[in-house]
PDB file of C-alpha atoms in Angstrom:
ATOM      1  CA  MET A   1     125.839  97.240  79.703  1.00 66.00           C
ATOM      2  CA  ASN A   2     122.173  98.142  79.291  1.00 82.00           C
ATOM      3  CA  ARG A   3     121.362  98.989  75.724  1.00 92.00           C
ATOM      4  CA  THR A   4     118.323 100.892  74.568  1.00 96.00           C
ATOM      5  CA  VAL A   5     117.025  99.819  71.187  1.00 97.00           C
ATOM      6  CA  LEU A   6     114.351 101.770  69.336  1.00 98.00           C
ATOM      7  CA  LEU A   7     112.256  99.584  67.034  1.00 98.00           C
ATOM      8  CA  VAL A   8     110.258 101.521  64.437  1.00 98.00           C
ATOM      9  CA  GLU A   9     107.786  98.973  63.111  1.00 97.00           C
ATOM     10  CA  ASP A  10     104.065  99.009  62.365  1.00 96.00           C
ATOM     11  CA  SER A  11     103.405  95.291  62.042  1.00 95.00           C
ATOM     12  CA  PRO A  12     102.256  93.929  65.432  1.00 95.00           C
ATOM     13  CA  GLY A  13     103.410  90.440  64.471  1.00 92.00           C
ATOM     14  CA  ASP A  14     106.921  91.600  63.636  1.00 93.00           C
ATOM     15  CA  VAL A  15     107.062  93.721  66.792  1.00 96.00           C
ATOM     16  CA  ARG A  16     106.163  90.705  68.878  1.00 95.00           C
ATOM     17  CA  LEU A  17     108.665  88.470  67.120  1.00 93.00           C
ATOM     18  CA  THR A  18     111.451  91.015  67.457  1.00 95.00           C
ATOM     19  CA  LYS A  19     110.670  91.566  71.148  1.00 95.00           C
ATOM     20  CA  GLU A  20     110.734  87.850  71.863  1.00 94.00           C
ATOM     21  CA  ALA A  21     113.914  87.276  69.920  1.00 93.00           C
ATOM     22  CA  PHE A  22     115.702  90.103  71.750  1.00 94.00           C
ATOM     23  CA  ARG A  23     114.421  88.829  75.082  1.00 94.00           C
ATOM     24  CA  ASP A  24     115.858  85.402  74.317  1.00 93.00           C
ATOM     25  CA  ALA A  25     119.145  86.899  73.162  1.00 90.00           C
ATOM     26  CA  ASP A  26     119.604  89.347  76.030  1.00 91.00           C
ATOM     27  CA  PRO A  27     116.853  90.110  78.572  1.00 92.00           C
ATOM     28  CA  GLU A  28     118.706  93.258  79.684  1.00 94.00           C
ATOM     29  CA  ILE A  29     117.988  95.070  76.432  1.00 94.00           C
ATOM     30  CA  ASP A  30     115.577  97.964  76.847  1.00 95.00           C
ATOM     31  CA  LEU A  31     113.492  97.666  73.690  1.00 96.00           C
ATOM     32  CA  ARG A  32     111.250 100.656  72.906  1.00 96.00           C
ATOM     33  CA  VAL A  33     108.684 100.409  70.149  1.00 97.00           C
ATOM     34  CA  VAL A  34     107.104 103.130  68.016  1.00 97.00           C
ATOM     35  CA  VAL A  35     104.613 102.212  65.316  1.00 97.00           C
ATOM     36  CA  ASP A  36     104.858 104.999  62.770  1.00 97.00           C
ATOM     37  CA  GLY A  37     107.385 107.492  61.419  1.00 97.00           C
ATOM     38  CA  VAL A  38     105.918 110.549  63.122  1.00 97.00           C
ATOM     39  CA  GLU A  39     106.040 108.841  66.503  1.00 97.00           C
ATOM     40  CA  ALA A  40     109.631 107.808  65.812  1.00 97.00           C
ATOM     41  CA  MET A  41     110.623 111.448  65.354  1.00 97.00           C
ATOM     42  CA  THR A  42     108.613 112.512  68.408  1.00 97.00           C
ATOM     43  CA  TYR A  43     110.448 109.870  70.416  1.00 97.00           C
ATOM     44  CA  LEU A  44     113.881 110.851  69.118  1.00 97.00           C
ATOM     45  CA  LYS A  45     113.250 114.544  69.721  1.00 96.00           C
ATOM     46  CA  ARG A  46     111.799 113.740  73.147  1.00 95.00           C
ATOM     47  CA  GLU A  47     108.549 115.528  72.563  1.00 94.00           C
ATOM     48  CA  GLY A  48     105.114 114.981  74.109  1.00 92.00           C
ATOM     49  CA  VAL A  49     104.765 111.641  75.894  1.00 93.00           C
ATOM     50  CA  HIS A  50     108.380 110.856  75.001  1.00 93.00           C
ATOM     51  CA  VAL A  51     109.881 113.758  76.923  1.00 93.00           C
ATOM     52  CA  ASP A  52     111.757 111.420  79.272  1.00 93.00           C
ATOM     53  CA  ALA A  53     112.596 108.833  76.640  1.00 93.00           C
ATOM     54  CA  PRO A  54     116.112 107.419  76.820  1.00 94.00           C
ATOM     55  CA  ARG A  55     118.276 108.095  73.804  1.00 95.00           C
ATOM     56  CA  PRO A  56     118.542 104.844  71.844  1.00 97.00           C
ATOM     57  CA  ASP A  57     121.950 103.265  71.348  1.00 96.00           C
ATOM     58  CA  PHE A  58     120.676 101.615  68.215  1.00 97.00           C
ATOM     59  CA  ILE A  59     117.691 101.998  65.870  1.00 98.00           C
ATOM     60  CA  LEU A  60     115.938  99.297  63.843  1.00 98.00           C
ATOM     61  CA  LEU A  61     113.843 100.956  61.163  1.00 98.00           C
ATOM     62  CA  ASP A  62     111.221  99.527  58.832  1.00 97.00           C
ATOM     63  CA  LEU A  63     110.861 101.350  55.502  1.00 96.00           C
ATOM     64  CA  ASN A  64     107.136 101.168  54.918  1.00 94.00           C
ATOM     65  CA  LEU A  65     105.474 102.985  57.763  1.00 95.00           C
ATOM     66  CA  PRO A  66     102.249 104.925  58.258  1.00 94.00           C
ATOM     67  CA  LYS A  67     102.221 108.730  58.576  1.00 93.00           C
ATOM     68  CA  MET A  68     105.901 109.206  57.779  1.00 94.00           C
ATOM     69  CA  ASP A  69     107.862 106.843  55.589  1.00 95.00           C
ATOM     70  CA  GLY A  70     110.981 105.103  56.926  1.00 97.00           C
ATOM     71  CA  ARG A  71     113.146 106.791  54.268  1.00 97.00           C
ATOM     72  CA  GLU A  72     112.045 110.169  55.562  1.00 97.00           C
ATOM     73  CA  VAL A  73     112.705 109.136  59.166  1.00 98.00           C
ATOM     74  CA  LEU A  74     116.169 107.970  58.117  1.00 98.00           C
ATOM     75  CA  ALA A  75     116.873 111.262  56.343  1.00 98.00           C
ATOM     76  CA  HIS A  76     115.797 113.215  59.447  1.00 98.00           C
ATOM     77  CA  ILE A  77     118.002 111.127  61.734  1.00 98.00           C
ATOM     78  CA  LYS A  78     121.055 111.461  59.526  1.00 97.00           C
ATOM     79  CA  GLU A  79     120.604 115.221  59.009  1.00 96.00           C
ATOM     80  CA  ASP A  80     120.375 115.887  62.726  1.00 96.00           C
ATOM     81  CA  ASP A  81     123.769 116.564  64.317  1.00 93.00           C
ATOM     82  CA  ASP A  82     122.638 115.128  67.609  1.00 93.00           C
ATOM     83  CA  LEU A  83     121.054 111.951  66.216  1.00 96.00           C
ATOM     84  CA  LYS A  84     123.161 111.057  63.212  1.00 96.00           C
ATOM     85  CA  THR A  85     125.758 109.012  65.052  1.00 96.00           C
ATOM     86  CA  ILE A  86     123.138 106.531  66.293  1.00 97.00           C
ATOM     87  CA  PRO A  87     123.589 103.374  64.200  1.00 98.00           C
ATOM     88  CA  THR A  88     120.389 102.946  62.210  1.00 98.00           C
ATOM     89  CA  VAL A  89     119.752  99.594  60.584  1.00 98.00           C
ATOM     90  CA  ILE A  90     116.986  99.095  58.036  1.00 98.00           C
ATOM     91  CA  LEU A  91     114.902  95.969  58.616  1.00 97.00           C
ATOM     92  CA  THR A  92     112.275  95.608  55.940  1.00 96.00           C
ATOM     93  CA  THR A  93     110.506  93.126  53.701  1.00 94.00           C
ATOM     94  CA  SER A  94     111.695  94.933  50.583  1.00 93.00           C
ATOM     95  CA  ASP A  95     114.687  93.506  48.804  1.00 91.00           C
ATOM     96  CA  ALA A  96     114.387  95.888  45.851  1.00 94.00           C
ATOM     97  CA  GLU A  97     117.792  97.166  44.793  1.00 94.00           C
ATOM     98  CA  ALA A  98     116.417 100.706  44.561  1.00 95.00           C
ATOM     99  CA  ASP A  99     115.475 100.563  48.260  1.00 96.00           C
ATOM    100  CA  ILE A 100     118.878  99.175  49.212  1.00 97.00           C
ATOM    101  CA  VAL A 101     120.753 101.890  47.298  1.00 96.00           C
ATOM    102  CA  THR A 102     118.480 104.688  48.521  1.00 96.00           C
ATOM    103  CA  SER A 103     118.900 103.571  52.118  1.00 97.00           C
ATOM    104  CA  TYR A 104     122.701 103.509  51.913  1.00 97.00           C
ATOM    105  CA  LYS A 105     122.622 106.901  50.176  1.00 96.00           C
ATOM    106  CA  LEU A 106     120.583 108.228  53.074  1.00 97.00           C
ATOM    107  CA  GLN A 107     123.356 106.832  55.302  1.00 97.00           C
ATOM    108  CA  ALA A 108     121.644 103.796  56.744  1.00 98.00           C
ATOM    109  CA  ASN A 109     124.352 101.943  58.661  1.00 98.00           C
ATOM    110  CA  CYS A 110     123.168  98.629  57.296  1.00 98.00           C
ATOM    111  CA  TYR A 111     120.290  97.100  55.338  1.00 98.00           C
ATOM    112  CA  LEU A 112     118.653  93.812  56.252  1.00 97.00           C
ATOM    113  CA  SER A 113     115.760  92.019  54.568  1.00 96.00           C
ATOM    114  CA  LYS A 114     113.189  90.397  56.802  1.00 94.00           C
ATOM    115  CA  PRO A 115     113.133  86.686  56.140  1.00 92.00           C
ATOM    116  CA  VAL A 116     109.694  85.198  55.504  1.00 89.00           C
ATOM    117  CA  GLN A 117     110.318  82.121  57.645  1.00 91.00           C
ATOM    118  CA  LEU A 118     109.737  82.495  61.366  1.00 90.00           C
ATOM    119  CA  GLU A 119     112.915  80.693  62.396  1.00 92.00           C
ATOM    120  CA  GLU A 120     115.063  82.709  60.050  1.00 93.00           C
ATOM    121  CA  PHE A 121     113.552  85.912  61.393  1.00 92.00           C
ATOM    122  CA  GLU A 122     114.434  84.875  64.946  1.00 92.00           C
ATOM    123  CA  SER A 123     117.914  83.948  63.918  1.00 93.00           C
ATOM    124  CA  LEU A 124     118.390  87.294  62.153  1.00 95.00           C
ATOM    125  CA  VAL A 125     117.373  89.210  65.288  1.00 94.00           C
ATOM    126  CA  LYS A 126     119.811  87.091  67.265  1.00 93.00           C
ATOM    127  CA  SER A 127     122.563  87.959  64.766  1.00 94.00           C
ATOM    128  CA  ILE A 128     121.706  91.642  65.091  1.00 96.00           C
ATOM    129  CA  ASN A 129     122.111  91.312  68.837  1.00 95.00           C
ATOM    130  CA  ASP A 130     125.335  89.299  68.562  1.00 94.00           C
ATOM    131  CA  PHE A 131     126.882  91.681  66.072  1.00 96.00           C
ATOM    132  CA  TRP A 132     125.547  95.203  66.593  1.00 96.00           C
ATOM    133  CA  LEU A 133     124.849  95.096  70.303  1.00 95.00           C
ATOM    134  CA  THR A 134     127.753  92.895  71.330  1.00 93.00           C
ATOM    135  CA  LYS A 135     130.696  93.229  68.953  1.00 94.00           C
ATOM    136  CA  VAL A 136     130.248  96.683  67.456  1.00 96.00           C
ATOM    137  CA  LYS A 137     131.451  99.705  69.422  1.00 96.00           C
ATOM    138  CA  LEU A 138     128.517 102.080  69.628  1.00 95.00           C
ATOM    139  CA  PRO A 139     128.977 105.797  70.266  1.00 93.00           C
ATOM    140  CA  GLN A 140     128.668 106.817  73.890  1.00 85.00           C
ATOM    141  CA  GLN A 141     125.615 108.873  74.734  1.00 63.00           C
ATOM    142  CA  ALA A 142     127.431 111.400  76.890  1.00 45.00           C
ATOM    143  CA  LEU A 143     129.640 112.607  74.079  1.00 42.00           C
ATOM    144  CA  SER A 144     126.870 113.272  71.653  1.00 41.00           C
ATOM    145  CA  ASN A 145     124.420 114.878  74.060  1.00 39.00           C
TER     146      ASN A 145
ATOM    147  CA  MET B   1     123.194  83.200  42.620  1.00 41.00           C
ATOM    148  CA  ASP B   2     125.117  85.907  44.391  1.00 57.00           C
ATOM    149  CA  LYS B   3     127.699  87.667  42.342  1.00 78.00           C
ATOM    150  CA  VAL B   4     131.302  87.376  43.455  1.00 88.00           C
ATOM    151  CA  LYS B   5     131.869  89.930  46.177  1.00 91.00           C
ATOM    152  CA  THR B   6     134.815  92.282  46.231  1.00 94.00           C
ATOM    153  CA  ILE B   7     136.339  93.298  49.535  1.00 95.00           C
ATOM    154  CA  LEU B   8     138.836  96.105  49.982  1.00 97.00           C
ATOM    155  CA  LEU B   9     140.892  95.812  53.143  1.00 97.00           C
ATOM    156  CA  ILE B  10     142.828  98.964  54.039  1.00 98.00           C
ATOM    157  CA  GLU B  11     145.380  97.779  56.560  1.00 96.00           C
ATOM    158  CA  ASP B  12     149.111  98.220  57.032  1.00 96.00           C
ATOM    159  CA  SER B  13     149.822  95.292  59.361  1.00 94.00           C
ATOM    160  CA  PRO B  14     150.754  92.178  57.337  1.00 94.00           C
ATOM    161  CA  GLY B  15     149.687  89.879  60.170  1.00 91.00           C
ATOM    162  CA  ASP B  16     146.237  91.433  60.384  1.00 92.00           C
ATOM    163  CA  VAL B  17     145.909  91.307  56.586  1.00 95.00           C
ATOM    164  CA  ARG B  18     146.632  87.607  56.558  1.00 93.00           C
ATOM    165  CA  LEU B  19     144.259  86.815  59.367  1.00 91.00           C
ATOM    166  CA  THR B  20     141.438  88.884  57.895  1.00 93.00           C
ATOM    167  CA  ARG B  21     141.877  87.378  54.447  1.00 91.00           C
ATOM    168  CA  GLU B  22     141.770  83.842  55.864  1.00 89.00           C
ATOM    169  CA  ALA B  23     138.690  84.555  57.956  1.00 87.00           C
ATOM    170  CA  PHE B  24     136.833  85.995  54.949  1.00 88.00           C
ATOM    171  CA  ARG B  25     137.829  83.111  52.701  1.00 86.00           C
ATOM    172  CA  GLY B  26     136.571  80.722  55.367  1.00 84.00           C
ATOM    173  CA  VAL B  27     133.110  82.284  55.129  1.00 83.00           C
ATOM    174  CA  GLU B  28     132.924  82.691  51.377  1.00 81.00           C
ATOM    175  CA  ASP B  29     135.444  80.846  49.250  1.00 75.00           C
ATOM    176  CA  VAL B  30     134.801  82.752  46.043  1.00 81.00           C
ATOM    177  CA  LEU B  31     135.764  86.284  46.869  1.00 89.00           C
ATOM    178  CA  ARG B  32     137.886  89.027  45.371  1.00 92.00           C
ATOM    179  CA  PHE B  33     140.011  90.286  48.200  1.00 92.00           C
ATOM    180  CA  HIS B  34     142.122  93.397  47.643  1.00 96.00           C
ATOM    181  CA  VAL B  35     144.494  95.021  50.075  1.00 96.00           C
ATOM    182  CA  ALA B  36     145.681  98.616  50.214  1.00 97.00           C
ATOM    183  CA  SER B  37     148.426  99.092  52.771  1.00 96.00           C
ATOM    184  CA  ASP B  38     148.132 102.828  53.180  1.00 96.00           C
ATOM    185  CA  GLY B  39     145.463 105.504  52.869  1.00 96.00           C
ATOM    186  CA  ALA B  40     146.777 107.105  49.684  1.00 96.00           C
ATOM    187  CA  GLU B  41     146.800 103.745  47.915  1.00 96.00           C
ATOM    188  CA  ALA B  42     143.256 103.069  49.113  1.00 97.00           C
ATOM    189  CA  VAL B  43     142.022 106.321  47.588  1.00 97.00           C
ATOM    190  CA  SER B  44     143.852 105.610  44.277  1.00 96.00           C
ATOM    191  CA  PHE B  45     142.243 102.163  44.212  1.00 97.00           C
ATOM    192  CA  LEU B  46     138.773 103.545  44.862  1.00 97.00           C
ATOM    193  CA  ARG B  47     139.214 106.290  42.287  1.00 95.00           C
ATOM    194  CA  ARG B  48     140.828 103.883  39.804  1.00 94.00           C
ATOM    195  CA  GLU B  49     143.919 106.002  39.379  1.00 94.00           C
ATOM    196  CA  GLY B  50     147.345 104.947  38.076  1.00 90.00           C
ATOM    197  CA  VAL B  51     147.963 101.198  38.368  1.00 91.00           C
ATOM    198  CA  HIS B  52     144.427 100.818  39.729  1.00 92.00           C
ATOM    199  CA  GLY B  53     142.837 101.872  36.421  1.00 90.00           C
ATOM    200  CA  TYR B  54     140.863  98.635  36.229  1.00 91.00           C
ATOM    201  CA  ALA B  55     140.194  98.173  39.936  1.00 92.00           C
ATOM    202  CA  PRO B  56     136.770  96.694  40.712  1.00 93.00           C
ATOM    203  CA  ARG B  57     134.366  98.630  42.865  1.00 94.00           C
ATOM    204  CA  PRO B  58     134.375  97.027  46.327  1.00 96.00           C
ATOM    205  CA  ASP B  59     131.135  95.740  47.840  1.00 96.00           C
ATOM    206  CA  LEU B  60     132.522  96.227  51.318  1.00 96.00           C
ATOM    207  CA  ILE B  61     135.448  98.207  52.755  1.00 98.00           C
ATOM    208  CA  LEU B  62     137.319  97.330  55.932  1.00 97.00           C
ATOM    209  CA  LEU B  63     139.291 100.304  57.162  1.00 98.00           C
ATOM    210  CA  ASP B  64     141.995 100.643  59.784  1.00 96.00           C
ATOM    211  CA  LEU B  65     142.290 104.120  61.322  1.00 95.00           C
ATOM    212  CA  ASN B  66     146.006 104.431  61.806  1.00 93.00           C
ATOM    213  CA  LEU B  67     147.619 104.198  58.406  1.00 94.00           C
ATOM    214  CA  PRO B  68     150.746 105.522  56.719  1.00 93.00           C
ATOM    215  CA  ARG B  69     150.578 108.403  54.222  1.00 91.00           C
ATOM    216  CA  MET B  70     146.886 109.141  54.661  1.00 93.00           C
ATOM    217  CA  ASP B  71     145.039 108.555  57.881  1.00 94.00           C
ATOM    218  CA  GLY B  72     141.971 106.252  57.973  1.00 96.00           C
ATOM    219  CA  ARG B  73     139.765 109.147  59.115  1.00 96.00           C
ATOM    220  CA  GLN B  74     140.720 111.054  55.995  1.00 97.00           C
ATOM    221  CA  VAL B  75     140.074 108.016  53.808  1.00 98.00           C
ATOM    222  CA  LEU B  76     136.662 107.622  55.453  1.00 98.00           C
ATOM    223  CA  SER B  77     135.737 111.218  54.791  1.00 97.00           C
ATOM    224  CA  VAL B  78     136.862 110.920  51.142  1.00 97.00           C
ATOM    225  CA  ILE B  79     134.639 107.832  50.712  1.00 97.00           C
ATOM    226  CA  LYS B  80     131.597 109.317  52.404  1.00 97.00           C
ATOM    227  CA  GLN B  81     131.791 112.644  50.563  1.00 96.00           C
ATOM    228  CA  ASP B  82     132.050 111.030  47.150  1.00 96.00           C
ATOM    229  CA  ASP B  83     128.667 110.434  45.515  1.00 93.00           C
ATOM    230  CA  GLY B  84     130.016 107.440  43.637  1.00 93.00           C
ATOM    231  CA  LEU B  85     131.548 105.770  46.697  1.00 96.00           C
ATOM    232  CA  LYS B  86     129.464 106.755  49.692  1.00 96.00           C
ATOM    233  CA  THR B  87     127.004 103.874  49.469  1.00 96.00           C
ATOM    234  CA  ILE B  88     129.785 101.302  49.951  1.00 97.00           C
ATOM    235  CA  PRO B  89     129.494  99.993  53.508  1.00 98.00           C
ATOM    236  CA  THR B  90     132.672 100.960  55.305  1.00 98.00           C
ATOM    237  CA  VAL B  91     133.533  99.106  58.473  1.00 98.00           C
ATOM    238  CA  VAL B  92     136.192 100.595  60.743  1.00 98.00           C
ATOM    239  CA  LEU B  93     138.383  97.889  62.240  1.00 96.00           C
ATOM    240  CA  THR B  94     141.076  99.319  64.456  1.00 95.00           C
ATOM    241  CA  THR B  95     142.975  98.846  67.706  1.00 93.00           C
ATOM    242  CA  SER B  96     141.669 102.087  69.178  1.00 92.00           C
ATOM    243  CA  VAL B  97     138.894 101.907  71.764  1.00 93.00           C
ATOM    244  CA  ALA B  98     139.035 105.643  72.495  1.00 94.00           C
ATOM    245  CA  GLU B  99     135.527 107.058  72.699  1.00 94.00           C
ATOM    246  CA  ALA B 100     136.622 110.101  70.727  1.00 94.00           C
ATOM    247  CA  ASP B 101     137.688 107.846  67.827  1.00 95.00           C
ATOM    248  CA  ILE B 102     134.407 105.923  67.943  1.00 96.00           C
ATOM    249  CA  GLU B 103     132.358 109.131  67.974  1.00 95.00           C
ATOM    250  CA  ALA B 104     134.446 110.727  65.209  1.00 96.00           C
ATOM    251  CA  ALA B 105     134.148 107.660  62.986  1.00 97.00           C
ATOM    252  CA  TYR B 106     130.335 107.667  63.260  1.00 97.00           C
ATOM    253  CA  GLN B 107     130.301 111.426  62.636  1.00 96.00           C
ATOM    254  CA  LEU B 108     132.257 110.745  59.450  1.00 96.00           C
ATOM    255  CA  ARG B 109     129.551 108.165  58.569  1.00 97.00           C
ATOM    256  CA  ALA B 110     131.374 104.919  59.206  1.00 98.00           C
ATOM    257  CA  ASN B 111     128.804 102.141  58.849  1.00 98.00           C
ATOM    258  CA  CYS B 112     130.139 100.461  61.944  1.00 97.00           C
ATOM    259  CA  TYR B 113     133.103 100.508  64.293  1.00 98.00           C
ATOM    260  CA  LEU B 114     134.895  97.473  65.637  1.00 97.00           C
ATOM    261  CA  ALA B 115     137.876  97.296  67.958  1.00 96.00           C
ATOM    262  CA  LYS B 116     140.535  94.700  67.185  1.00 93.00           C
ATOM    263  CA  PRO B 117     141.030  92.410  70.152  1.00 92.00           C
ATOM    264  CA  VAL B 118     144.615  91.859  71.219  1.00 88.00           C
ATOM    265  CA  GLU B 119     144.358  88.073  71.480  1.00 90.00           C
ATOM    266  CA  PHE B 120     144.697  86.113  68.280  1.00 87.00           C
ATOM    267  CA  ASP B 121     141.668  83.866  68.844  1.00 90.00           C
ATOM    268  CA  ALA B 122     139.396  86.757  69.714  1.00 92.00           C
ATOM    269  CA  PHE B 123     140.557  88.676  66.657  1.00 91.00           C
ATOM    270  CA  GLU B 124     139.929  85.691  64.435  1.00 89.00           C
ATOM    271  CA  SER B 125     136.463  85.213  65.868  1.00 92.00           C
ATOM    272  CA  LEU B 126     135.636  88.915  65.449  1.00 94.00           C
ATOM    273  CA  VAL B 127     136.698  88.930  61.811  1.00 92.00           C
ATOM    274  CA  ARG B 128     134.640  85.801  61.185  1.00 91.00           C
ATOM    275  CA  ASN B 129     131.676  87.573  62.765  1.00 93.00           C
ATOM    276  CA  VAL B 130     132.173  90.627  60.567  1.00 94.00           C
ATOM    277  CA  SER B 131     132.388  88.506  57.448  1.00 91.00           C
ATOM    278  CA  VAL B 132     129.312  86.412  58.277  1.00 92.00           C
ATOM    279  CA  PHE B 133     127.238  89.458  59.166  1.00 95.00           C
ATOM    280  CA  TRP B 134     128.195  91.618  56.193  1.00 95.00           C
ATOM    281  CA  LEU B 135     128.446  88.877  53.562  1.00 91.00           C
ATOM    282  CA  LYS B 136     125.608  86.608  54.631  1.00 90.00           C
ATOM    283  CA  MET B 137     123.115  88.749  56.544  1.00 93.00           C
ATOM    284  CA  ALA B 138     123.363  92.296  55.245  1.00 95.00           C
ATOM    285  CA  ARG B 139     122.128  93.375  51.856  1.00 95.00           C
ATOM    286  CA  LEU B 140     124.875  95.306  50.104  1.00 94.00           C
ATOM    287  CA  PRO B 141     124.268  97.874  47.398  1.00 93.00           C
ATOM    288  CA  PRO B 142     124.564  96.403  43.879  1.00 88.00           C
ATOM    289  CA  GLN B 143     127.679  97.068  41.812  1.00 77.00           C
ATOM    290  CA  ASN B 144     125.671  98.637  39.047  1.00 68.00           C
ATOM    291  CA  GLN B 145     123.584 101.443  40.454  1.00 58.00           C
ATOM    292  CA  ALA B 146     122.438 102.863  37.145  1.00 46.00           C
ATOM    293  CA  LEU B 147     118.835 101.936  37.870  1.00 42.00           C
ATOM    294  CA  CYS B 148     118.657 104.349  40.771  1.00 39.00           C
TER     295      CYS B 148
END
């Protein structure tokens, strides 16, 4: 099944790494990238250039983003009746307990810290694919649209 | 050093309890593993009522949907509406693959939804996957959240 993943990430290096790791794990994945929080919301609300954007099955969200913070993006997603069922996983360099607790309070589905080592980062993305996009049952788009 | 993790499994099938416990112990040998075999008991455990007065707060909850006394959906909504409990990652692990159940569980803020495979080996491998991902990869909220 073709999965659409929305990656909300401003670091070009991490975007590239994530793209490559997903491509290695499953080339069928349709990975869409937005580089700040405002663009993430524009994408999810299908506004402007994103009017024909496919609804993501899964969202990977960095916390520290330009224009609109990842925490705010998360709050918007989880307050929106149409978007809130989309599993949203935080992927960030922060491992501060306050960020972990805040994210789960804002209903992040899961919180992951970005490893510093390249190989560990690749292996984490592979685990995300193996678990969230393979084992986990994601909500069907038709029901929530 | 990681602190010892506490898992609460809410499951009424003794076979599934055994298998899940073994899979989790295989991934992390020092683990507090608690089982509630119906929904009402799960809520008493989480609220530390009655015999559960000294129950530890779980780091992770595994929840079946079809349970005696109180349904898993009800347990899920109790957890996710309680300010003290809602940050605990709650993984639905059930036999149902009905889309309506999947959708409803995410609406009720399940952290993730997994369908139990019918075959023993596949079930074992799924539970191992769940335990590796949630215990080794994911960052769980700390037990003591006073700082936040």
